[in-house]
Structures are given as structure tokens and as C-alpha cells.
CSV table of C-alpha atoms in Angstrom, one decimal:
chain,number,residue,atom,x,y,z
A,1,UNK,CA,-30.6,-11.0,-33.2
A,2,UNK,CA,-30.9,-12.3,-29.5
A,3,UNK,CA,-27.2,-13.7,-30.0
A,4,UNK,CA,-26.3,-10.2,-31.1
A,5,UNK,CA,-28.1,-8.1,-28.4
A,6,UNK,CA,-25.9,-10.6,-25.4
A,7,UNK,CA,-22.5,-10.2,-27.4
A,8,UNK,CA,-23.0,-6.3,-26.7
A,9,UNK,CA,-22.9,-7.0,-23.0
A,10,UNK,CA,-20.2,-4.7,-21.7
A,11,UNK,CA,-17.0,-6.5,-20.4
A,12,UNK,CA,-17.0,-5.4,-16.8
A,13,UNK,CA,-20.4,-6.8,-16.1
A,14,UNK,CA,-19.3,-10.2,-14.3
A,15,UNK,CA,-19.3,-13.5,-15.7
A,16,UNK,CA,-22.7,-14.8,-14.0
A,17,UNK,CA,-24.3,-11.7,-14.6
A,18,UNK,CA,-23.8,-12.2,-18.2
A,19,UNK,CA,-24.9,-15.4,-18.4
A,20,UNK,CA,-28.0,-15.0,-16.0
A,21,UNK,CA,-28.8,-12.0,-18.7
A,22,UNK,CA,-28.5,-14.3,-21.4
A,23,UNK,CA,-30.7,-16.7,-19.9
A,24,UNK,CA,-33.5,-14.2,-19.0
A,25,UNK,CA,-33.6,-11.9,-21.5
A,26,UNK,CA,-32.9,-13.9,-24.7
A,27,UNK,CA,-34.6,-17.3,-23.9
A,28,UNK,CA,-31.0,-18.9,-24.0
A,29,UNK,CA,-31.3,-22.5,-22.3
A,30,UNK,CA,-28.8,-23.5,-19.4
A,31,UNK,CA,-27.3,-26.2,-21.6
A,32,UNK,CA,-27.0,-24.3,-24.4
A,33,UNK,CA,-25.3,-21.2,-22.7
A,34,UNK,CA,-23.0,-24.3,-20.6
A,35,UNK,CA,-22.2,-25.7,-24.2
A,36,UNK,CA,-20.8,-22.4,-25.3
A,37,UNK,CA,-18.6,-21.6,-22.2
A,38,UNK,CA,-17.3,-25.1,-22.1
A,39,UNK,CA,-19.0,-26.0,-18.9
A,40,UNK,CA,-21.4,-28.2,-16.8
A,41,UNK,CA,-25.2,-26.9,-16.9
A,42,UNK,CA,-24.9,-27.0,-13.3
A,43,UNK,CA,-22.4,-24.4,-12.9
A,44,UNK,CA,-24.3,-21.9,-14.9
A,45,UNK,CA,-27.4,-23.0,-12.7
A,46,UNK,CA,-26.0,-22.1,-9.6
A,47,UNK,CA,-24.9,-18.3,-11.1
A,48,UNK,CA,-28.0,-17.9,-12.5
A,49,UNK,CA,-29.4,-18.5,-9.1
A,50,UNK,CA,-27.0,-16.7,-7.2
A,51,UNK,CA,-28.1,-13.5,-9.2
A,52,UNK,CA,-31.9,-13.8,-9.0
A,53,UNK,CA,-31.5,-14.4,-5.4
A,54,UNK,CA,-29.2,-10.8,-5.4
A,55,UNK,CA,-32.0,-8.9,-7.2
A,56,UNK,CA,-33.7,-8.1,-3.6
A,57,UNK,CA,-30.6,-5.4,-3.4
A,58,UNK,CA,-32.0,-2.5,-4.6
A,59,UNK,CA,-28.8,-1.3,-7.2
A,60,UNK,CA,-28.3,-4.9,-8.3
A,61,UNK,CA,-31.8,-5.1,-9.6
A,62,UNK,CA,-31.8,-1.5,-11.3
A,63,UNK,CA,-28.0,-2.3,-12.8
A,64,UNK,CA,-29.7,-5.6,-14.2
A,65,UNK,CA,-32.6,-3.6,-15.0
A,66,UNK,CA,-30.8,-0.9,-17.1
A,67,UNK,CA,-28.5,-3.6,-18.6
A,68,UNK,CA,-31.5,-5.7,-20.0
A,69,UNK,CA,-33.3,-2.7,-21.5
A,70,UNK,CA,-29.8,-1.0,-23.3
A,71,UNK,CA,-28.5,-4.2,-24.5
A,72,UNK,CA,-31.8,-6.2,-25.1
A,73,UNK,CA,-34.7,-3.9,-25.4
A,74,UNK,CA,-36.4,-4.5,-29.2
A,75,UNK,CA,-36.8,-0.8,-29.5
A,76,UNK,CA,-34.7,1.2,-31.6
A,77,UNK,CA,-30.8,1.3,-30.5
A,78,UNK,CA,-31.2,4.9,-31.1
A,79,UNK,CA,-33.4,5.3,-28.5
A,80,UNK,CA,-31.1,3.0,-25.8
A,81,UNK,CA,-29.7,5.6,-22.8
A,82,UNK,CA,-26.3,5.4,-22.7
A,83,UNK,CA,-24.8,4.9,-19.4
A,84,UNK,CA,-21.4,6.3,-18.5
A,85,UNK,CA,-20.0,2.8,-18.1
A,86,UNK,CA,-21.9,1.4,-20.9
A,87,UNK,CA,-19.8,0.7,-23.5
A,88,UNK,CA,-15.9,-1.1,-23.7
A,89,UNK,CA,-14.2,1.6,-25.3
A,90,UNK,CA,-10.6,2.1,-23.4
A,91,UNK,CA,-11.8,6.0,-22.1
A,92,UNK,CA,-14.9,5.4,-20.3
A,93,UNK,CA,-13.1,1.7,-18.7
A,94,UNK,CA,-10.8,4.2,-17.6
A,95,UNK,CA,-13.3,6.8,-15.8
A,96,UNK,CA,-15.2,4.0,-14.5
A,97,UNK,CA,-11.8,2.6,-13.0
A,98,UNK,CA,-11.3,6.2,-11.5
A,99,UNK,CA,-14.6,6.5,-10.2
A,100,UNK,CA,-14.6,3.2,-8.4
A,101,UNK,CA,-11.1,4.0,-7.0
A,102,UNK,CA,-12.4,7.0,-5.2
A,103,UNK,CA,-15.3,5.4,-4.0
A,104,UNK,CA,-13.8,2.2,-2.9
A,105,UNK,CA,-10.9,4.3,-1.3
A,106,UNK,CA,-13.1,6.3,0.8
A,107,UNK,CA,-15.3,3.2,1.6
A,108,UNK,CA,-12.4,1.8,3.0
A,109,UNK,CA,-12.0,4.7,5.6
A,110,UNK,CA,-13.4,3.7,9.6
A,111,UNK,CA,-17.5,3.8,9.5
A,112,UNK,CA,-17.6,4.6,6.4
A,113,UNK,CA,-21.1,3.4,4.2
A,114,UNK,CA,-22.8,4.6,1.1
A,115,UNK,CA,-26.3,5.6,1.3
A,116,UNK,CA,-29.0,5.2,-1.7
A,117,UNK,CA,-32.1,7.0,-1.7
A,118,UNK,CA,-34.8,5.5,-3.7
A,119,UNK,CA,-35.3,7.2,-7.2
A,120,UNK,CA,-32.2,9.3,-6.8
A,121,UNK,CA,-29.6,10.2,-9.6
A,122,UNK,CA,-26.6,10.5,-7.1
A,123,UNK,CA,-25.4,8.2,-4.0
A,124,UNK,CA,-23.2,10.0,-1.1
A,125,UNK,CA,-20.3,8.3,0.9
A,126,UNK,CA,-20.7,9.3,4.3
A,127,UNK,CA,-18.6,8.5,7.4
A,128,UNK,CA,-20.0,8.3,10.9
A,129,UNK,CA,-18.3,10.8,12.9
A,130,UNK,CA,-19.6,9.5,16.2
A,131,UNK,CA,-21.0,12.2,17.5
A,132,UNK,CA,-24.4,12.2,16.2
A,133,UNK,CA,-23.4,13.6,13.1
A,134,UNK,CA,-22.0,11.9,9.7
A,135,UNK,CA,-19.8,13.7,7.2
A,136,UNK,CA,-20.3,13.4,3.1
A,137,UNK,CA,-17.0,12.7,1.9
A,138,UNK,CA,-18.1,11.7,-1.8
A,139,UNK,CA,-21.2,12.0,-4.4
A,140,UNK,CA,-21.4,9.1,-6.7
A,141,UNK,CA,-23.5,8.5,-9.7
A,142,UNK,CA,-26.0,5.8,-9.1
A,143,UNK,CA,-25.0,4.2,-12.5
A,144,UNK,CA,-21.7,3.8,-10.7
A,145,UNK,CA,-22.7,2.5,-7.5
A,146,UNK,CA,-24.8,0.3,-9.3
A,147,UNK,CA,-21.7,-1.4,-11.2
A,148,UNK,CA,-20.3,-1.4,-8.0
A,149,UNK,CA,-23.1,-3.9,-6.2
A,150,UNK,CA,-23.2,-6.2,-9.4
A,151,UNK,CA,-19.6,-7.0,-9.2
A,152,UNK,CA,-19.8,-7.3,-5.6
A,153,UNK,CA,-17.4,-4.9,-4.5
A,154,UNK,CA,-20.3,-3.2,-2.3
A,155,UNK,CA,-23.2,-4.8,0.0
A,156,UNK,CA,-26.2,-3.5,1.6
A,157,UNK,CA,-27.5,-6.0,4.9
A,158,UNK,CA,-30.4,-4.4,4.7
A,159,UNK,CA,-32.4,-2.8,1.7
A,160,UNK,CA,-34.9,-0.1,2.7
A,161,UNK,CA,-35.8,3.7,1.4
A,162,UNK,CA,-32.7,4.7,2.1
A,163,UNK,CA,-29.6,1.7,1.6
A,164,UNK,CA,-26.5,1.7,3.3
A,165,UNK,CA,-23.8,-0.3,1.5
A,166,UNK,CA,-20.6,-1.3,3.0
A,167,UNK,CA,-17.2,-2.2,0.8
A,168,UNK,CA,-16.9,-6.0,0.7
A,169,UNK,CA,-13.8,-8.3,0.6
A,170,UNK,CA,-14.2,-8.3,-3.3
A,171,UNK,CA,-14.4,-4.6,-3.0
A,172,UNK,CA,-11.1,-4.8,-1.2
A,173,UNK,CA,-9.1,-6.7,-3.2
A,174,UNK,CA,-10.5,-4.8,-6.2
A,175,UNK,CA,-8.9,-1.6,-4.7
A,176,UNK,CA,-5.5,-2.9,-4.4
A,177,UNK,CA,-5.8,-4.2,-7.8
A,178,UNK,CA,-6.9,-0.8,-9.4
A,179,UNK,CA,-4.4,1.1,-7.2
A,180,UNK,CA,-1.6,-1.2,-8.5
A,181,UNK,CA,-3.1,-0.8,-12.0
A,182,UNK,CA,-2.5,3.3,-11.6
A,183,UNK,CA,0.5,2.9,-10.6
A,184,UNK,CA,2.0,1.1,-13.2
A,185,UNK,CA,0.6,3.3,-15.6
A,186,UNK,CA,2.0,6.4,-14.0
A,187,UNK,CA,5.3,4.5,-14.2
A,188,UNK,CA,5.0,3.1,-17.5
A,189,UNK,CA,4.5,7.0,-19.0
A,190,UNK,CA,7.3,8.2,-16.3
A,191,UNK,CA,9.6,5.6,-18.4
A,192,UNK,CA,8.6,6.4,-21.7
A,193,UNK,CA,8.1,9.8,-21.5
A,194,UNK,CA,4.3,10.2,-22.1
A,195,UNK,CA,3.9,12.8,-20.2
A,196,UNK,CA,5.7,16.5,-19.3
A,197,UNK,CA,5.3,15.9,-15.8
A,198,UNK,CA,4.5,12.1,-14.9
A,199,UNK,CA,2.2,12.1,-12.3
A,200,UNK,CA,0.4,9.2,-10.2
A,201,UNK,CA,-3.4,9.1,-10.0
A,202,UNK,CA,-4.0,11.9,-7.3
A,203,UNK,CA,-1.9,13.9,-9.7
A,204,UNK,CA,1.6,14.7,-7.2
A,205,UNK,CA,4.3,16.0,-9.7
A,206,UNK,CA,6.8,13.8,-10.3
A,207,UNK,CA,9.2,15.5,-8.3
A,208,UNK,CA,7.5,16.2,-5.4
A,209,UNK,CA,7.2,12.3,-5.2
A,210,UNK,CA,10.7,11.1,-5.4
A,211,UNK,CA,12.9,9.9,-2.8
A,212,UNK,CA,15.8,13.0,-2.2
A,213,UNK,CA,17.8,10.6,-1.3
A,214,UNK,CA,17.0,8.4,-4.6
A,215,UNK,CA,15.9,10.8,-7.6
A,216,UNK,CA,15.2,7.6,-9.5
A,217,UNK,CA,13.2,5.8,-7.3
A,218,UNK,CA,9.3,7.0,-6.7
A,219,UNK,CA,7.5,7.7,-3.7
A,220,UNK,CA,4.9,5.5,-3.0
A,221,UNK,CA,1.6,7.6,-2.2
A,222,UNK,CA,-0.8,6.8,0.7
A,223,UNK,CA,-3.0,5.2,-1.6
A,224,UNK,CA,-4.0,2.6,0.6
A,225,UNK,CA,-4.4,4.2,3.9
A,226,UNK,CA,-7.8,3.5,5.5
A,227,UNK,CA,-7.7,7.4,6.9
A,228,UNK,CA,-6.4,10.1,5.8
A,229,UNK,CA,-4.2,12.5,8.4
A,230,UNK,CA,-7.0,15.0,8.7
A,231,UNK,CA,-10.0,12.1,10.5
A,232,UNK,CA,-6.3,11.3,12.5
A,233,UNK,CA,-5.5,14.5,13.6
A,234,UNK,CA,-9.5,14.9,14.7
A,235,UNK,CA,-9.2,12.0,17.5
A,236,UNK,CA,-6.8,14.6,19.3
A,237,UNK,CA,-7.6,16.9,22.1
A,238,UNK,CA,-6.1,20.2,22.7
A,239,UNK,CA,-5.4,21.2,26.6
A,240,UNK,CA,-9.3,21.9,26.9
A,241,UNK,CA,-10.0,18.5,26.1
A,242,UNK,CA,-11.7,19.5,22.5
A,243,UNK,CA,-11.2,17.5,19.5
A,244,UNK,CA,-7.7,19.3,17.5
A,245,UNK,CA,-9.8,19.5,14.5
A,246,UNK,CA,-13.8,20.2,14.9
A,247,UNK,CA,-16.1,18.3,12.2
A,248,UNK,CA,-16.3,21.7,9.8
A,249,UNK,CA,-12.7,21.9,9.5
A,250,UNK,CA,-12.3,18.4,9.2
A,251,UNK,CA,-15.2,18.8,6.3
A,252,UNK,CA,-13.5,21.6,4.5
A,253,UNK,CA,-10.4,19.5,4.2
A,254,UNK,CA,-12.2,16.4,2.6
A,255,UNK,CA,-14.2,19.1,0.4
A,256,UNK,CA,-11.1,20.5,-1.1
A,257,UNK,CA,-9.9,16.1,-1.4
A,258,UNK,CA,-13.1,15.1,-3.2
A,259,UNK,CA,-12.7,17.9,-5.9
A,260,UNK,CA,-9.1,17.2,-6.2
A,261,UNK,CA,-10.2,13.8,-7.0
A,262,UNK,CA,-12.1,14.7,-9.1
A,263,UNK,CA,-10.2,16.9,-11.1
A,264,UNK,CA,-8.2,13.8,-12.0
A,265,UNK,CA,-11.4,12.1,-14.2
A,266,UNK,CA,-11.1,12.2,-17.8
A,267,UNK,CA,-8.8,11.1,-20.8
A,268,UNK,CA,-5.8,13.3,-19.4
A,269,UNK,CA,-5.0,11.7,-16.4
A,270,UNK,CA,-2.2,13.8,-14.8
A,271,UNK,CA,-2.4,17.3,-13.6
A,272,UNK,CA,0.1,19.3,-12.8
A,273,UNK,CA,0.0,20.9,-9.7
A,274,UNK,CA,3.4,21.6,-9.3
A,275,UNK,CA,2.8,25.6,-8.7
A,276,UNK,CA,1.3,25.5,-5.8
A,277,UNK,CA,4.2,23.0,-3.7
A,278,UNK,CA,6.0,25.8,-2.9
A,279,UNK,CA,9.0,24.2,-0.8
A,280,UNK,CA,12.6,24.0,-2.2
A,281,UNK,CA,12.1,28.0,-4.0
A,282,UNK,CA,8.8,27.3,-5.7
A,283,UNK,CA,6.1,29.4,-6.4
A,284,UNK,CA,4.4,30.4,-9.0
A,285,UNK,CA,0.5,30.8,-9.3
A,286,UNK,CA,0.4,30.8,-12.7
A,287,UNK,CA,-2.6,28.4,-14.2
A,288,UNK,CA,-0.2,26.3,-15.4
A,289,UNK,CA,-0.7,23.8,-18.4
A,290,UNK,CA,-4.7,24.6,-19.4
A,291,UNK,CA,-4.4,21.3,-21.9
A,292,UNK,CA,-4.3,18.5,-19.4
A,293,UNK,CA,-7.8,19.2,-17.7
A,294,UNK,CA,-9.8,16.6,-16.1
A,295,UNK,CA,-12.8,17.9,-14.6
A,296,UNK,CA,-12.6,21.0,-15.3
A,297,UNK,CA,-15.1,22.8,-13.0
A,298,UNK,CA,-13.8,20.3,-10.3
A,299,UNK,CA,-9.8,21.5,-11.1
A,300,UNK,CA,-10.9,25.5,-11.0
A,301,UNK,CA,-12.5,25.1,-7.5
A,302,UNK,CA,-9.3,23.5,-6.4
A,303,UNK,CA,-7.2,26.4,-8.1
A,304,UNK,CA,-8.9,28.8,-6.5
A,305,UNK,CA,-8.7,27.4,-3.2
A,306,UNK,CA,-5.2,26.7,-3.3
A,307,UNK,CA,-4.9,30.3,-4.7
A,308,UNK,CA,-6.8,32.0,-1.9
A,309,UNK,CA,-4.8,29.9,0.5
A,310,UNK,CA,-1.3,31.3,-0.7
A,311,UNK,CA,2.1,29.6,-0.4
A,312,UNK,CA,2.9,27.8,2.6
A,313,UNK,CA,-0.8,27.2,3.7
A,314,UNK,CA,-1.6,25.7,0.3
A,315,UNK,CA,1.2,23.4,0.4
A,316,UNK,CA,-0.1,21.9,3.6
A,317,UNK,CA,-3.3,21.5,2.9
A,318,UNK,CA,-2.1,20.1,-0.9
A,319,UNK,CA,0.6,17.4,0.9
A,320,UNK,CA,-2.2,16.5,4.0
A,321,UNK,CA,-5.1,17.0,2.0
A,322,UNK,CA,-4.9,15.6,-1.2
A,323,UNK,CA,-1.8,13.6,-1.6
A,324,UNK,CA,-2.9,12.0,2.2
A,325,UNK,CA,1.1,12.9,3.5
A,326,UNK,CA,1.3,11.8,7.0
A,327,UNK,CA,2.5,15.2,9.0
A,328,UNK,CA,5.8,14.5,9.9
A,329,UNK,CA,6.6,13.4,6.2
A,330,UNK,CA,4.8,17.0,5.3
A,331,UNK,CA,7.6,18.8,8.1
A,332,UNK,CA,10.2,17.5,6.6
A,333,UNK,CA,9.9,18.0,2.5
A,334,UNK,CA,9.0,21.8,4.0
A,335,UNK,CA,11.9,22.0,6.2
A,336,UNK,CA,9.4,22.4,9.4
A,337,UNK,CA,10.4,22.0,12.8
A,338,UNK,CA,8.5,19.1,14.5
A,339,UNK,CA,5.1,18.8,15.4
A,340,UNK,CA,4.9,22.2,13.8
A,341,UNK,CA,3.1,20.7,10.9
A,342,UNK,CA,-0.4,20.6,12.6
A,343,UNK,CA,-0.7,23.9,13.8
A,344,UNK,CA,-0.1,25.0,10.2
A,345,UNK,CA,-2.4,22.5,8.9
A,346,UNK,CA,-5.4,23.9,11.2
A,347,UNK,CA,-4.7,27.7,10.0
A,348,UNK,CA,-4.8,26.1,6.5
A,349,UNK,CA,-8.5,24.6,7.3
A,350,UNK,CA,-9.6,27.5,9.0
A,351,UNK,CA,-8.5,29.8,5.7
A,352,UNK,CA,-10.3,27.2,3.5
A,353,UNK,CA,-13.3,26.9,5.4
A,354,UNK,CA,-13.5,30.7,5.6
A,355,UNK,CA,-13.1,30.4,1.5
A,356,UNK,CA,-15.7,28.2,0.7
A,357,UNK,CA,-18.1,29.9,3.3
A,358,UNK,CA,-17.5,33.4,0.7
A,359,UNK,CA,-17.9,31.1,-2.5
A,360,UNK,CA,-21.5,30.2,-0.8
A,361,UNK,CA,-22.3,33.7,0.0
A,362,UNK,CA,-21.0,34.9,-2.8
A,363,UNK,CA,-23.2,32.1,-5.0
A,364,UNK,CA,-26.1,33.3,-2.9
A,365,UNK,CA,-25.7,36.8,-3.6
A,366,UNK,CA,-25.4,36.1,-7.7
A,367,UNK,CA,-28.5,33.7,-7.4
């Protein structure tokens, strides 16, 4: 039974982490676990050690925690909680890939950290604006962030009440991997037709990401940019020597990115968001295809945003905000004079933060 319970071990827990379970929870000996990877005792000592000395880090213990109870607990299998990573089927590896994408992308963006609360269901990116003050760019599941810490992609220095965790090296080279991984899937169904409107991860239709110049060869997104152009644009002053962008604007930008994010979780990968890029003689509002819904609650705040923004102001905010254009590639898809591109993108922010202020007071009057 024991040999059972550590062959249900899902696949994306690491190597030593498997092995350290093995040992711990099913009485396994070091030789006898060495014997069956076809290695010396001694390497599977020093893992085994390396993860008991990581088990003062607050989400590698719980992730170890919830593994050895759902995968080795006597009780009932019936009773086991299932975590949204749990098993190895091929459509929760691939929300767990999307959810640690997001995360590790906005990890990656200048003072970035992600703070744990003790006995909290949900983690928050924040970023460090400098000013006293620290924007939320992200909520994560904890079951997430603690996947995250056991394959070492995140780190806390120091573990208290509330943990800040940092992306690591690991973390970094994970990224790239998993952003190279979406985009040969986007191009594998662009070549064989899997999809009406091929799309990357972030969802730009297909030909809203092609080179004019070259039809046949794709755009690459900003996937990897440690900012996007909205914290960019912030660091400017105006003539009175105030910041372009203030924090709320800035905030209602990366509100309307982190839903649009997502929007793209789930089995049906690309959205279609083609209606509301309204250069080139675009332009209608319609809801488009209902069928290929990710998050839906996530993709309807998103649609009404875009919505209430109209064309022009939603394309901006679409290119800048979500698809992370740089502005001077924005001007020019939207045949804008330069430097143009900013002042546009500000009235965009100001409409949106004006929007979700009336979804809050509207919520507030309903509740």
C-alpha cells in the first residue's frame, strides 16, 4: 500500500521532494529508495536533508504538509481534499503552468514580493511603489504559491506572520521556459489550424500580432519585460514636476491586466478579443465567440471595461495594458502621431478608474 500511496505523488513535485516524502511518510530506507532511482544513498541523503532543512519556510512545510496527508493519509481517499494542482491530468498541468506564469511574470517586475499571511486562503503580489505605499498587482491561491516555494522558484529570507517571498534564479529560468512553452503552443495550433483565431497566451488575435510587413511571421509579445509601459510611464514628471501617471491610475491599469490574465485560465486557452482593437476599420462590440471562455467572471469584467471605454480608448488601454505594447509600437499600429500615445493612454486610465469606482458604488448600492 505505502508503495502505492508514493507512486500517486503528482509529477511537478520535484525530485527530492519526492523522495524525502517517501522516506518520511512511508518508512522507505535511503538505500532502498537509492536502489530504485539507480543511485548512491548519499545523494538521496543530502535531498532528504536539503528539504527538512527547507521546512522552516512557512509554504514549503504546508505544501509538504498537504502532500503527505492527500497522497499518504490512511483515511479514506474519499475524504482526501483535492488541490487545484493535485493531480497529473494534462488540464489542471496546464492551469497550474498559467497560474505560475502570471505570478512569476509579475514577480519579475522592479520591487516586486509576494506576501503570505498566516492561515490565509490567498497570497497578493505587491510592488513597492516607493512612496510609502505598495500596489497589489496579483491574488494567488496559497496552494499555488505553495507549489511555487517547493520547486524553488520563490524564497522568503525571512519567515514571520506575514512572508515576503522574492522570485529566485530557478524562478527565472522557469519563466522563460514556460513562456517559450506558450508560445510554441500558440504556434503549433496557428499551424495546424486548432484554433479560429490563434492567439498567444495573453490572448492578442492573431492578426493584431503579425508583422505588416511580414503576414507570416508573428509578433513576439512583451512576455518577458520586467515592467510593463504603465510603472514606465509613472517615473515621468509632467511640467509641475508630478509623476505622469499617479499610483490610482497606475492601479486601474494593472486591475484591468490581472483580470485579463485571468480571463485566459482554463481548458480554452485563446480569447478572442479582436472587437475591441479597433485600428485598420474595426469595431464591433459584439460579445464575440461565448464558447472559448476562460474565467468567465474574470473575461465579463474586462468586456465591460473595454466596453465602457469605447473605441480608441479601449484599444490603448488593450495594446498598453494587457498585451504590455511599448507606446511608440501602440502610435504606430493606430496610425498616431508621436508621443501622442500617452496622453491617450492617461484619458484611457482616468475613464477606467472612473468605471471601476461606479462598479464599487454600484456593488455597494445592490449589497
Amino acid at each position: 500500500m505505502e508503495n502505492n500511496m508514493a507512486f500517486t505523488i503528482p509529477a511537478w513535485v520535484p525530485e527530492g521532494a519526492q523522495r524525502y516524502l517517501a522516506h518520511t511518510e512511508t518508512g522507505q530506507s535511503i538505500r532502498d529508495i537509492a536502489r530504485s532511482a539507480g543511485c548512491h544513498a548519499s545523494t538521496i541523503l543530502r535531498q532528504i536533508r536539503r528539504i527538512e532543512m527547507r521546512r522552516d519556510d512557512p509554504l514549503v512545510d504546508a505544501a509538504l504538509q498537504s502532500l503527505a496527508e492527500e497522497h499518504f493519509s490512511v483515511n479514506d481517499a474519499s475524504d482526501r481534499t483535492v488541490s487545484a494542482f493535485s493531480h497529473n491530468s494534462h488540464v489542471e498541468k496546464e492551469e497550474f503552468n498559467h497560474e505560475a506564469l502570471r505570478v512569476l511574470r509579475r514577480l519579475c517586475e522592479t520591487g516586486s514580493v509576494l506576501a503570505v499571511a498566516e492561515e490565509m486562503n490567498k497570497a497578493v503580489v505587491v510592488r513597492d511603489t516607493g512612496e510609502a505605499a505598495a500596489t497589489r498587482t496579483a491574488v494567488v491561491d496559497c496552494r499555488i504559491a505553495q507549489a511555487l516555494a517547493l520547486k524553488d522558484w520563490i524564497s522568503c529570507d525571512n519567515p514571520g506572520r506575514i512572508s515576503r517571498y522574492r522570485i529566485t534564479s530557478a524562478g527565472r529560468t522557469a519563466l522563460s521556459q514556460l513562456m517559450a512553452d506558450f508560445e510554441n503552443q500558440a504556434r503549433s495550433r496557428n499551424e495546424h489550424g486548432m484554433a479560429e483565431a490563434p492567439s498567444s497566451f495573453h490572448g492578442a488575435p492573431s492578426h493584431a500580432t503579425t508583422n505588416r510587413a511580414h503576414p507570416e511571421r508573428p509578433r513576439r509579445m512583451r512576455y518577458s519585460a520586467a515592467e510593463s509601459p504603465l510603472i514606465a510611464l509613472a517615473r515621468r514628471r509632467d511640467r509641475d514636476g508630478k509623476p505622469f501617471l499617479d499610483e490610482a491610475l497606475v492601479g486601474a491599469g494593472e486591475r484591468l491586466r490581472e483580470d485579463f490574465e485571468l480571463a485566459q485560465i482554463g481548458p480554452q486557452v485563446a480569447q478572442n478579443w479582436d472587437h475591441f482593437l479597433t485600428a485598420g476599420g474595426r469595431g464591433s462590440f459584439g460579445s464575440g465567440d461565448t464558447g472559448n471562455r476562460g474565467s468567465s467572471e474574470a473575461r465579463d469584467r474586462v468586456e465591460r471595461a473595454l466596453s465602457d471605454l469605447g473605441p480608441g480608448l479601449s484599444d490603448v488601454a488593450l495594446r498598453c495594458c494587457c498585451y504590455l505594447e511599448g507606446l511608440e509600437l501602440a502610435e504606430k499600429r493606430m496610425g498616431w502621431s508621436a508621443r501622442s500615445g500617452k496622453i491617450v493612454l492617461r484619458i484611457a486610465l482616468q475613464r477606467l478608474k472612473r468605471h471601476y469606482q461606479d462598479q464599487e458604488e454600484r456593488s455597494r448600492m445592490i449589497g
